[in-house]
Tab-separated table of C-alpha atoms in Angstrom:
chain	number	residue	atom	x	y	z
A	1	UNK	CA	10.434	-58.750	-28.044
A	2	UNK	CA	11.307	-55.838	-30.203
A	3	UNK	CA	11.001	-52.090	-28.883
A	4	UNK	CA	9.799	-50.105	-31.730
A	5	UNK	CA	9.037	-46.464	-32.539
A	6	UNK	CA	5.487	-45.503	-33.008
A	7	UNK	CA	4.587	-44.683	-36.068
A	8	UNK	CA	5.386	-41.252	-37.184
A	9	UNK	CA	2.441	-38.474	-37.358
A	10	UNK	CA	1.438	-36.816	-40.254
A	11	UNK	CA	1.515	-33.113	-39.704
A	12	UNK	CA	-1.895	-31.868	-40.816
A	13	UNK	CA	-2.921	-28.288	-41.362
A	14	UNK	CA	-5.322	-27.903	-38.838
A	15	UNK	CA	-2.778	-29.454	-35.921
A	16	UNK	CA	-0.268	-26.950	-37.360
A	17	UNK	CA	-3.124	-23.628	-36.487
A	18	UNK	CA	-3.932	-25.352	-33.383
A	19	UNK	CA	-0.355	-25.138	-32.167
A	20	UNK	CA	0.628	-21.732	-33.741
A	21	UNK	CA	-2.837	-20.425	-32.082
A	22	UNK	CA	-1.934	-21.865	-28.758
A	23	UNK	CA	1.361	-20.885	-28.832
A	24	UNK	CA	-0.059	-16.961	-29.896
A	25	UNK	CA	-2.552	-17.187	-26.407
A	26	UNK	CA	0.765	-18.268	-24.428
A	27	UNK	CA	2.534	-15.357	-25.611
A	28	UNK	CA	-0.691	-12.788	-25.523
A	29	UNK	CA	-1.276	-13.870	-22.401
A	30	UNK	CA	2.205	-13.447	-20.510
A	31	UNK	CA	2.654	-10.123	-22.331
A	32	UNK	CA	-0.786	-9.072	-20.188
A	33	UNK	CA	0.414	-10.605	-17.155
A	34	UNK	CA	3.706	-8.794	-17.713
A	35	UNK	CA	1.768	-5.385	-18.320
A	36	UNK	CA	-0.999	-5.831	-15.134
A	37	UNK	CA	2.260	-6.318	-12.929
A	38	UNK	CA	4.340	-2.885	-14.194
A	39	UNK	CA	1.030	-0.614	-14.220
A	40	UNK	CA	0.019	-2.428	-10.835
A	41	UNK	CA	4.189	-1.324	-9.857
A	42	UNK	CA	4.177	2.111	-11.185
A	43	UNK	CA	0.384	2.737	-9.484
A	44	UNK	CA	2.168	1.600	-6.240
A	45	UNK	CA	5.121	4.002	-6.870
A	46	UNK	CA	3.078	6.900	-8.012
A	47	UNK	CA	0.614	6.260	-4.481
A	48	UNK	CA	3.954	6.462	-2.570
A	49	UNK	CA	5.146	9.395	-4.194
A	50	UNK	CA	1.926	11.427	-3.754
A	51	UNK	CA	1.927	10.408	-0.138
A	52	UNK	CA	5.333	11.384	0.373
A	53	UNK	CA	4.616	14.746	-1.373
A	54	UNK	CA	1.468	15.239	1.092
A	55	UNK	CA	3.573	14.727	4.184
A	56	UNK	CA	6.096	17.142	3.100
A	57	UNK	CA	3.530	19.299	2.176
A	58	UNK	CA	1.653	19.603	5.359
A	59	UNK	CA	5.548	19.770	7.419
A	60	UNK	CA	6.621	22.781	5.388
A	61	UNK	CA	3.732	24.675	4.390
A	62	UNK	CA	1.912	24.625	7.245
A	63	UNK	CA	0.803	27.627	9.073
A	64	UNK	CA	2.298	27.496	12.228
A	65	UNK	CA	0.712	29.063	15.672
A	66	UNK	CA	2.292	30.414	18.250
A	67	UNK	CA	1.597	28.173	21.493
A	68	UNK	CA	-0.675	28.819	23.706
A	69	UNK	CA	-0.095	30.572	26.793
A	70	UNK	CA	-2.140	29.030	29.779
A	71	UNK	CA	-4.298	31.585	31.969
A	72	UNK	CA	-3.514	32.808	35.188
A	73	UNK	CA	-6.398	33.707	37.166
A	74	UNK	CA	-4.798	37.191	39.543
A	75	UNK	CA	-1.644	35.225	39.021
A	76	UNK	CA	-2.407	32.752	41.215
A	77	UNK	CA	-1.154	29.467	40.630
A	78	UNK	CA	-4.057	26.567	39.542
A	79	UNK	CA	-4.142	23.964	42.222
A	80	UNK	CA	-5.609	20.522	41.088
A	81	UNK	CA	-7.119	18.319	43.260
A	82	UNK	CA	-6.326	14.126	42.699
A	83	UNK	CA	-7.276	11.501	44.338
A	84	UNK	CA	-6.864	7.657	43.928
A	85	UNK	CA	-9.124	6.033	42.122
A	86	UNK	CA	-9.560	1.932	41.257
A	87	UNK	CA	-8.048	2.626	37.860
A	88	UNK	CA	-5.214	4.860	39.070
A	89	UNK	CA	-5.130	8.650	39.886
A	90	UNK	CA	-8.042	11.267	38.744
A	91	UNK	CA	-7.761	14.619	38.719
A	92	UNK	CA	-10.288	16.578	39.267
């Protein structure tokens, strides 16, 4: 038994559009996926920046207070009363 070739195609015109068109959507769509993933990269990087920019922001900008000095009552010492509790000490 002989192995033959099949028999060659024909190229026709419409075959021809059908695979320049689908190789046009191939390309089309990779160049969107390509563009979705940089914007969605440079949104990221732009997000990070701004945050960044916020944190120094509210370190060096900031209006600082001076800390608070607790109240003495005559200048008597506070004295706290604890006692144990179930769930550890309570102060009272």
């Amino acid at each position: 038994m002989d192995q033959t070739l099949p028999p060659p195609r024909t190229p026709s015109l419409f075959a021809s559009l059908g695979a320049g068109l689908g190789f046009v959507a191939r390309l089309l769509i990779g160049a969107v996926v390509i563009f979705v993933a940089s914007f969605v990269a440079m949104m990221t990087a732009f997000a990070g920046l701004m945050l960044a920019g916020a944190a120094l922001m509210m370190r060096y900008v900031a209006v600082r207070q001076p800390a608070r000095v607790p109240v003495r009552i005559k200048d008597a010492p506070v004295t706290l009363q604890a006692r144990r509790t179930p769930r550890g000490w309570t102060v009272e």
